[in-house]
mmCIF file of C-alpha atoms and ligand atoms in Angstrom:
data_model
loop_
_atom_site.group_PDB
_atom_site.id
_atom_site.type_symbol
_atom_site.label_atom_id
_atom_site.label_comp_id
_atom_site.label_asym_id
_atom_site.label_seq_id
_atom_site.Cartn_x
_atom_site.Cartn_y
_atom_site.Cartn_z
ATOM 1 C CA MET A 1 0.000 0.000 0.000
ATOM 2 C CA ILE A 2 1.331 3.459 -0.870
ATOM 3 C CA ARG A 3 1.472 5.776 2.150
ATOM 4 C CA LYS A 4 4.006 8.427 1.199
ATOM 5 C CA CYS A 5 3.510 11.494 -0.902
ATOM 6 C CA LEU A 6 6.456 13.640 -1.985
ATOM 7 C CA PHE A 7 6.018 17.362 -2.590
ATOM 8 C CA PRO A 8 8.946 18.884 -4.491
ATOM 9 C CA ALA A 9 8.704 22.514 -3.438
ATOM 10 C CA ALA A 10 12.223 23.867 -3.779
ATOM 11 C CA GLY A 11 11.822 25.740 -7.078
ATOM 12 C CA TYR A 12 12.392 29.496 -7.235
ATOM 13 C CA GLY A 13 8.948 30.347 -8.654
ATOM 14 C CA THR A 14 10.434 33.062 -10.861
ATOM 15 C CA ARG A 15 7.139 33.582 -12.695
ATOM 16 C CA PHE A 16 5.725 35.007 -9.472
ATOM 17 C CA LEU A 17 8.517 37.416 -8.639
ATOM 18 C CA PRO A 18 8.573 39.681 -6.737
ATOM 19 C CA ALA A 19 5.903 37.848 -4.638
ATOM 20 C CA THR A 20 8.176 34.815 -4.352
ATOM 21 C CA LYS A 21 11.317 36.743 -3.418
ATOM 22 C CA ALA A 22 10.838 36.111 0.294
ATOM 23 C CA MET A 23 7.841 33.760 0.254
ATOM 24 C CA PRO A 24 7.574 30.222 -1.162
ATOM 25 C CA LYS A 25 5.373 29.927 -4.241
ATOM 26 C CA GLU A 26 3.562 27.036 -2.526
ATOM 27 C CA ILE A 27 2.334 29.378 0.232
ATOM 28 C CA LEU A 28 0.578 31.691 -2.237
ATOM 29 C CA PRO A 29 -3.123 31.383 -1.397
ATOM 30 C CA ILE A 30 -6.073 30.544 -3.594
ATOM 31 C CA LEU A 31 -8.683 32.429 -1.537
ATOM 32 C CA ASN A 32 -7.505 31.879 2.035
ATOM 33 C CA LYS A 33 -5.711 28.542 1.645
ATOM 34 C CA PRO A 34 -2.093 28.081 0.497
ATOM 35 C CA LEU A 35 -1.494 26.006 -2.636
ATOM 36 C CA ILE A 36 0.410 23.358 -0.687
ATOM 37 C CA GLN A 37 -2.558 22.755 1.612
ATOM 38 C CA TYR A 38 -4.778 21.923 -1.364
ATOM 39 C CA GLY A 39 -2.134 19.376 -2.398
ATOM 40 C CA VAL A 40 -1.864 17.848 1.087
ATOM 41 C CA GLU A 41 -5.674 17.594 1.276
ATOM 42 C CA GLU A 42 -5.656 15.703 -2.031
ATOM 43 C CA ALA A 43 -2.979 13.355 -0.638
ATOM 44 C CA LEU A 44 -4.966 12.754 2.554
ATOM 45 C CA GLU A 45 -8.111 12.017 0.573
ATOM 46 C CA ALA A 46 -6.053 9.260 -1.093
ATOM 47 C CA ASN A 47 -5.000 7.935 2.355
ATOM 48 C CA LEU A 48 -1.457 9.212 1.941
ATOM 49 C CA ASN A 49 -0.589 10.587 5.335
ATOM 50 C CA HIS A 50 3.208 10.509 5.256
ATOM 51 C CA ILE A 51 3.930 13.852 3.694
ATOM 52 C CA ALA A 52 7.522 14.381 2.542
ATOM 53 C CA ILE A 53 8.430 17.890 1.405
ATOM 54 C CA ILE A 54 11.517 18.969 -0.547
ATOM 55 C CA THR A 55 12.293 22.485 0.547
ATOM 56 C CA GLY A 56 15.082 24.935 -0.136
ATOM 57 C CA ARG A 57 16.434 28.221 1.124
ATOM 58 C CA GLY A 58 13.682 30.710 1.958
ATOM 59 C CA LYS A 59 11.045 27.988 2.352
ATOM 60 C CA ARG A 60 10.732 27.906 6.139
ATOM 61 C CA ALA A 61 7.113 29.093 5.927
ATOM 62 C CA LEU A 62 6.184 25.633 4.581
ATOM 63 C CA GLU A 63 7.310 23.970 7.801
ATOM 64 C CA ASP A 64 5.655 26.621 9.951
ATOM 65 C CA HIS A 65 2.361 26.192 8.088
ATOM 66 C CA PHE A 66 2.170 22.529 9.084
ATOM 67 C CA ASP A 67 2.997 23.204 12.719
ATOM 68 C CA ILE A 68 1.209 24.675 15.712
ATOM 69 C CA SER A 69 1.482 28.420 16.212
ATOM 70 C CA TYR A 70 1.142 28.625 20.005
ATOM 71 C CA GLU A 71 0.940 32.399 20.251
ATOM 72 C CA LEU A 72 -1.744 32.682 17.572
ATOM 73 C CA GLU A 73 -3.734 29.731 18.910
ATOM 74 C CA HIS A 74 -3.609 31.129 22.430
ATOM 75 C CA GLN A 75 -4.784 34.511 21.151
ATOM 76 C CA ILE A 76 -7.849 33.223 19.297
ATOM 77 C CA SER A 77 -8.687 30.316 21.592
ATOM 78 C CA GLY A 78 -12.362 30.400 22.623
ATOM 79 C CA THR A 79 -13.246 33.093 20.042
ATOM 80 C CA SER A 80 -15.274 32.789 16.839
ATOM 81 C CA LYS A 81 -12.007 32.970 14.858
ATOM 82 C CA GLU A 82 -10.857 29.563 16.064
ATOM 83 C CA VAL A 83 -12.919 27.880 13.343
ATOM 84 C CA HIS A 84 -10.533 29.203 10.663
ATOM 85 C CA LEU A 85 -7.815 26.921 11.982
ATOM 86 C CA SER A 86 -9.886 23.738 12.253
ATOM 87 C CA ASP A 87 -8.967 22.330 8.804
ATOM 88 C CA ILE A 88 -5.243 22.833 9.191
ATOM 89 C CA ARG A 89 -5.366 21.428 12.751
ATOM 90 C CA GLN A 90 -7.001 18.263 11.423
ATOM 91 C CA ILE A 91 -4.339 17.907 8.744
ATOM 92 C CA ILE A 92 -1.589 18.292 11.332
ATOM 93 C CA ASP A 93 -3.266 15.625 13.490
ATOM 94 C CA GLN A 94 -3.684 13.151 10.658
ATOM 95 C CA CYS A 95 -0.326 13.474 8.877
ATOM 96 C CA THR A 96 3.342 13.178 9.653
ATOM 97 C CA PHE A 97 5.590 15.678 7.893
ATOM 98 C CA SER A 98 9.207 15.183 6.991
ATOM 99 C CA TYR A 99 11.469 17.599 5.174
ATOM 100 C CA THR A 100 14.757 17.672 3.406
ATOM 101 C CA ARG A 101 16.457 20.476 1.532
ATOM 102 C CA GLN A 102 17.531 20.549 -2.063
ATOM 103 C CA ILE A 103 20.725 22.556 -1.807
ATOM 104 C CA GLU A 104 21.000 23.421 -5.508
ATOM 105 C CA MET A 105 17.916 23.685 -7.708
ATOM 106 C CA LYS A 106 18.932 21.205 -10.374
ATOM 107 C CA GLY A 107 15.483 20.336 -11.685
ATOM 108 C CA LEU A 108 12.433 18.284 -10.750
ATOM 109 C CA GLY A 109 14.209 14.955 -11.340
ATOM 110 C CA HIS A 110 16.981 16.037 -8.976
ATOM 111 C CA ALA A 111 14.433 17.189 -6.369
ATOM 112 C CA ILE A 112 12.757 13.756 -6.496
ATOM 113 C CA LEU A 113 16.142 12.052 -6.132
ATOM 114 C CA VAL A 114 16.883 14.216 -3.080
ATOM 115 C CA GLY A 115 13.613 12.829 -1.677
ATOM 116 C CA GLU A 116 14.944 9.250 -1.676
ATOM 117 C CA THR A 117 16.137 9.703 1.877
ATOM 118 C CA LEU A 118 12.530 10.394 2.982
ATOM 119 C CA ILE A 119 10.904 7.735 0.776
ATOM 120 C CA GLY A 120 13.227 4.720 0.955
ATOM 121 C CA ASN A 121 12.695 1.611 -1.157
ATOM 122 C CA GLU A 122 8.935 1.719 -1.653
ATOM 123 C CA PRO A 123 6.479 3.026 -4.252
ATOM 124 C CA PHE A 124 5.336 6.576 -3.610
ATOM 125 C CA SER A 125 3.345 9.377 -5.104
ATOM 126 C CA VAL A 126 4.377 12.887 -6.113
ATOM 127 C CA ILE A 127 2.259 16.025 -6.104
ATOM 128 C CA LEU A 128 3.409 19.348 -7.552
ATOM 129 C CA ALA A 129 1.383 21.780 -5.477
ATOM 130 C CA ASP A 130 1.428 24.443 -8.171
ATOM 131 C CA ASP A 131 -0.715 22.156 -10.336
ATOM 132 C CA LEU A 132 -3.967 22.470 -8.444
ATOM 133 C CA CYS A 133 -6.284 19.570 -9.313
ATOM 134 C CA VAL A 134 -9.986 19.212 -8.620
ATOM 135 C CA GLY A 135 -11.045 15.608 -9.166
ATOM 136 C CA GLU A 136 -14.444 14.597 -10.438
ATOM 137 C CA GLY A 137 -16.002 12.176 -7.947
ATOM 138 C CA THR A 138 -12.725 11.386 -6.181
ATOM 139 C CA GLY A 139 -9.447 13.304 -6.041
ATOM 140 C CA VAL A 140 -6.943 12.876 -8.868
ATOM 141 C CA MET A 141 -4.387 11.077 -6.664
ATOM 142 C CA SER A 142 -7.075 8.629 -5.470
ATOM 143 C CA GLN A 143 -7.924 7.885 -9.092
ATOM 144 C CA MET A 144 -4.249 7.235 -9.865
ATOM 145 C CA LEU A 145 -3.741 4.927 -6.879
ATOM 146 C CA LYS A 146 -6.663 2.811 -8.035
ATOM 147 C CA ILE A 147 -4.888 2.277 -11.347
ATOM 148 C CA TYR A 148 -1.619 1.547 -9.534
ATOM 149 C CA GLU A 149 -3.360 -1.216 -7.551
ATOM 150 C CA LYS A 150 -4.194 -2.945 -10.822
ATOM 151 C CA TYR A 151 -0.975 -2.416 -12.837
ATOM 152 C CA ARG A 152 1.765 -1.923 -10.159
ATOM 153 C CA CYS A 153 3.958 0.349 -12.297
ATOM 154 C CA SER A 154 4.735 4.071 -12.501
ATOM 155 C CA ILE A 155 1.781 6.201 -13.565
ATOM 156 C CA LEU A 156 1.755 9.761 -14.890
ATOM 157 C CA ALA A 157 -1.255 12.033 -14.948
ATOM 158 C CA ILE A 158 -1.936 13.492 -18.370
ATOM 159 C CA GLN A 159 -4.322 16.000 -19.809
ATOM 160 C CA GLU A 160 -5.276 16.875 -23.376
ATOM 161 C CA VAL A 161 -4.004 20.350 -24.191
ATOM 162 C CA ASP A 162 -4.406 22.626 -27.160
ATOM 163 C CA GLU A 163 -1.795 22.067 -29.857
ATOM 164 C CA SER A 164 -0.515 25.618 -29.306
ATOM 165 C CA GLU A 165 0.265 24.709 -25.667
ATOM 166 C CA VAL A 166 2.280 21.489 -26.118
ATOM 167 C CA HIS A 167 5.595 23.384 -26.062
ATOM 168 C CA LYS A 168 5.059 24.062 -22.334
ATOM 169 C CA TYR A 169 4.830 20.383 -21.308
ATOM 170 C CA GLY A 170 6.313 16.926 -21.447
ATOM 171 C CA VAL A 171 4.211 15.080 -24.014
ATOM 172 C CA ILE A 172 3.721 11.315 -24.292
ATOM 173 C CA ALA A 173 3.577 8.904 -27.192
ATOM 174 C CA GLY A 174 1.745 5.654 -26.559
ATOM 175 C CA HIS A 175 -1.233 3.476 -27.270
ATOM 176 C CA GLN A 176 -4.483 3.233 -25.378
ATOM 177 C CA LEU A 177 -4.770 0.186 -23.089
ATOM 178 C CA ASP A 178 -8.081 0.959 -21.492
ATOM 179 C CA ASP A 179 -10.465 3.865 -21.047
ATOM 180 C CA GLY A 180 -8.163 6.878 -20.355
ATOM 181 C CA ILE A 181 -5.112 4.633 -19.753
ATOM 182 C CA TYR A 182 -2.133 4.688 -22.140
ATOM 183 C CA MET A 183 0.986 2.521 -22.333
ATOM 184 C CA VAL A 184 3.828 5.046 -22.697
ATOM 185 C CA SER A 185 6.381 4.318 -25.439
ATOM 186 C CA ASP A 186 8.115 7.705 -25.566
ATOM 187 C CA MET A 187 8.112 11.171 -24.044
ATOM 188 C CA VAL A 188 9.271 14.482 -25.434
ATOM 189 C CA GLU A 189 9.995 17.463 -23.201
ATOM 190 C CA LYS A 190 8.544 20.779 -24.450
ATOM 191 C CA PRO A 191 8.259 19.838 -28.158
ATOM 192 C CA ASP A 192 7.500 22.151 -31.069
ATOM 193 C CA PRO A 193 3.877 21.510 -32.032
ATOM 194 C CA ALA A 194 5.094 20.040 -35.341
ATOM 195 C CA ASP A 195 7.261 17.436 -33.541
ATOM 196 C CA ALA A 196 4.835 16.602 -30.721
ATOM 197 C CA PRO A 197 3.841 12.903 -30.748
ATOM 198 C CA SER A 198 0.418 13.773 -29.245
ATOM 199 C CA ASN A 199 -1.385 16.503 -27.347
ATOM 200 C CA LEU A 200 -1.343 14.439 -24.136
ATOM 201 C CA ALA A 201 0.614 16.566 -21.680
ATOM 202 C CA ILE A 202 2.127 15.354 -18.415
ATOM 203 C CA ILE A 203 0.931 17.328 -15.384
ATOM 204 C CA GLY A 204 2.124 17.416 -11.784
ATOM 205 C CA ARG A 205 0.906 14.082 -10.412
ATOM 206 C CA TYR A 206 2.922 10.870 -10.440
ATOM 207 C CA VAL A 207 2.925 7.461 -8.838
ATOM 208 C CA LEU A 208 6.483 6.136 -8.996
ATOM 209 C CA THR A 209 8.099 2.788 -8.289
ATOM 210 C CA PRO A 210 11.364 3.108 -6.325
ATOM 211 C CA ASP A 211 13.624 1.895 -9.168
ATOM 212 C CA ILE A 212 13.155 5.451 -10.466
ATOM 213 C CA PHE A 213 15.881 6.557 -8.007
ATOM 214 C CA ASP A 214 18.550 4.371 -9.651
ATOM 215 C CA ILE A 215 17.369 5.456 -13.075
ATOM 216 C CA LEU A 216 17.614 9.115 -12.017
ATOM 217 C CA ARG A 217 21.167 8.493 -10.764
ATOM 218 C CA ARG A 218 22.206 7.261 -14.204
ATOM 219 C CA THR A 219 20.304 9.929 -16.155
ATOM 220 C CA THR A 220 22.409 12.669 -17.713
ATOM 221 C CA PRO A 221 21.258 16.190 -16.840
ATOM 222 C CA GLY A 222 19.717 18.039 -19.768
ATOM 223 C CA LYS A 223 19.249 21.732 -20.516
ATOM 224 C CA ASN A 224 20.712 24.135 -17.888
ATOM 225 C CA GLY A 225 22.196 21.143 -16.041
ATOM 226 C CA GLU A 226 18.709 20.148 -14.870
ATOM 227 C CA LEU A 227 17.848 16.531 -14.209
ATOM 228 C CA GLN A 228 14.503 15.898 -15.891
ATOM 229 C CA ILE A 229 12.042 13.404 -14.431
ATOM 230 C CA THR A 230 10.714 12.960 -17.986
ATOM 231 C CA ASP A 231 14.085 11.546 -19.146
ATOM 232 C CA ALA A 232 14.128 9.033 -16.290
ATOM 233 C CA LEU A 233 10.526 8.016 -16.956
ATOM 234 C CA LYS A 234 11.349 7.524 -20.612
ATOM 235 C CA THR A 235 14.061 5.037 -19.594
ATOM 236 C CA GLN A 236 11.663 3.362 -17.173
ATOM 237 C CA ALA A 237 9.058 3.052 -19.949
ATOM 238 C CA GLN A 238 11.612 1.516 -22.309
ATOM 239 C CA GLU A 239 13.078 -0.910 -19.746
ATOM 240 C CA GLY A 240 9.771 -1.816 -18.111
ATOM 241 C CA MET A 241 6.337 -0.274 -18.143
ATOM 242 C CA VAL A 242 4.957 3.209 -17.492
ATOM 243 C CA LEU A 243 1.304 4.164 -17.844
ATOM 244 C CA ALA A 244 -0.267 7.550 -18.443
ATOM 245 C CA TYR A 245 -3.718 8.286 -17.086
ATOM 246 C CA LYS A 246 -6.132 10.896 -18.381
ATOM 247 C CA PHE A 247 -7.727 11.851 -15.088
ATOM 248 C CA ASN A 248 -11.296 12.965 -14.494
ATOM 249 C CA GLY A 249 -11.383 16.510 -13.254
ATOM 250 C CA LYS A 250 -9.879 19.931 -13.696
ATOM 251 C CA ARG A 251 -6.369 21.233 -13.280
ATOM 252 C CA PHE A 252 -5.158 24.772 -12.822
ATOM 253 C CA ASP A 253 -1.559 25.670 -13.626
ATOM 254 C CA CYS A 254 -1.017 27.874 -10.592
ATOM 255 C CA GLY A 255 2.675 28.238 -11.479
ATOM 256 C CA SER A 256 1.485 30.766 -14.070
ATOM 257 C CA VAL A 257 -0.372 33.990 -13.358
ATOM 258 C CA ASP A 258 -3.223 33.088 -15.763
ATOM 259 C CA GLY A 259 -3.803 29.690 -14.152
ATOM 260 C CA PHE A 260 -3.566 31.195 -10.681
ATOM 261 C CA VAL A 261 -6.257 33.765 -11.501
ATOM 262 C CA SER A 262 -8.503 31.077 -13.071
ATOM 263 C CA ALA A 263 -8.172 28.943 -9.936
ATOM 264 C CA THR A 264 -8.970 31.934 -7.736
ATOM 265 C CA ASN A 265 -12.102 32.699 -9.769
ATOM 266 C CA TYR A 266 -13.175 29.040 -9.745
ATOM 267 C CA PHE A 267 -12.833 28.634 -5.967
ATOM 268 C CA TYR A 268 -14.402 32.021 -5.319
ATOM 269 C CA GLU A 269 -17.508 31.066 -7.343
ATOM 270 C CA LEU A 270 -17.590 27.707 -5.564
ATOM 271 C CA SER A 271 -17.433 29.307 -2.118
ATOM 272 C CA LYS A 272 -20.124 31.843 -3.055
ATOM 273 C CA ASN A 273 -22.425 29.071 -4.306
ATOM 274 C CA ASN A 274 -21.798 27.027 -1.147
ATOM 275 C CA SER A 275 -22.659 29.950 1.096
ATOM 276 C CA ASP A 276 -25.889 30.801 -0.810
HETATM 277 P P1 UTP B 1 8.707 24.704 -12.099
HETATM 278 O O1 UTP B 1 9.130 24.279 -13.436
HETATM 279 O O2 UTP B 1 7.332 25.265 -11.946
HETATM 280 O O3 UTP B 1 9.790 25.722 -11.557
HETATM 281 O O4 UTP B 1 8.885 23.455 -11.144
HETATM 282 P P2 UTP B 1 9.689 26.775 -10.402
HETATM 283 O O5 UTP B 1 11.066 27.174 -10.018
HETATM 284 O O6 UTP B 1 8.833 26.280 -9.276
HETATM 285 O O7 UTP B 1 8.892 28.012 -11.060
HETATM 286 P P3 UTP B 1 9.328 29.051 -12.207
HETATM 287 O O8 UTP B 1 9.263 28.287 -13.509
HETATM 288 O O9 UTP B 1 10.701 29.580 -11.886
HETATM 289 O O10 UTP B 1 8.272 30.124 -12.108
HETATM 290 C C1 UTP B 1 7.910 22.447 -11.029
HETATM 291 C C2 UTP B 1 7.912 21.909 -9.612
HETATM 292 O O11 UTP B 1 9.159 21.305 -9.302
HETATM 293 C C3 UTP B 1 9.732 21.888 -8.141
HETATM 294 C C4 UTP B 1 9.062 23.248 -7.999
HETATM 295 O O12 UTP B 1 9.074 23.672 -6.653
HETATM 296 C C5 UTP B 1 7.664 22.984 -8.553
HETATM 297 O O13 UTP B 1 6.815 22.403 -7.576
HETATM 298 N N1 UTP B 1 11.194 21.984 -8.341
HETATM 299 C C6 UTP B 1 11.698 22.404 -9.540
HETATM 300 C C7 UTP B 1 12.044 21.651 -7.303
HETATM 301 O O14 UTP B 1 11.616 21.266 -6.192
HETATM 302 N N2 UTP B 1 13.397 21.741 -7.520
HETATM 303 C C8 UTP B 1 13.933 22.146 -8.697
HETATM 304 O O15 UTP B 1 15.178 22.194 -8.822
HETATM 305 C C9 UTP B 1 13.045 22.498 -9.735
#
């Protein structure tokens, strides 16, 4: 059974400068909740309560968010404001949090490799908190774990994107095995639309088998010296089996200003409808 969920959260978040100069991108709120909390709630819904976070310099707020703030709690204890902390208190009660730092930001693949010390030799899941997902029926990670139970191999979440957008993503080539499930044969990172093997783009949710760590160790860094998870997954697909899953639900790219604003509008409408 998979219990651990890794959150790589060491990136600089340059697209949100100057907001991210002194504050982690993952703490930026959609309404009144930080991005990372949405991700942890999705993990918990999938019964993943060992939360492992890859942090970096300037990311202390992540640790403080998932901890008790005695002064604040003392101040609002017994008042009507206490209710605003009930969700985060429940998360803190139900999860264990472990952290390690990525000293140099050498890419997502490198961040995942740094996480080996927290994960060990077992399958695990990965959530990129800046991809905010709203599952249909169940959460996206729950949907992926169901597929893992059947196939027992690494699984990537994919989404159909417009042809003009493929250059922003890793894109898969493969054939359909089952409804929404593809056997991956190849992957291309940020292709020109003319060279893209499909419009099925990889988004920030993965279930990974632990052999990925050895594969990452023998993967040569690509552009800007960054170790790409896509390159390691390509090897894993060629040596074994990797599946891609077209999930049911929505996803907001909150690493970009446009996606962040769309998510804000979506959750604002939702909260207004719920309070009516
Ligand atoms: P992004 O590509 O969104 O990079 O990383 P970024 O630095 O966060 O943002 P921009 O592009 O500069 O605006 C995707 C995910 O991988 C993590 C990020 O924290 C984010 O969750 N990441 C990326 C790391 O943890 N370490 C890295 O070296 C790179």
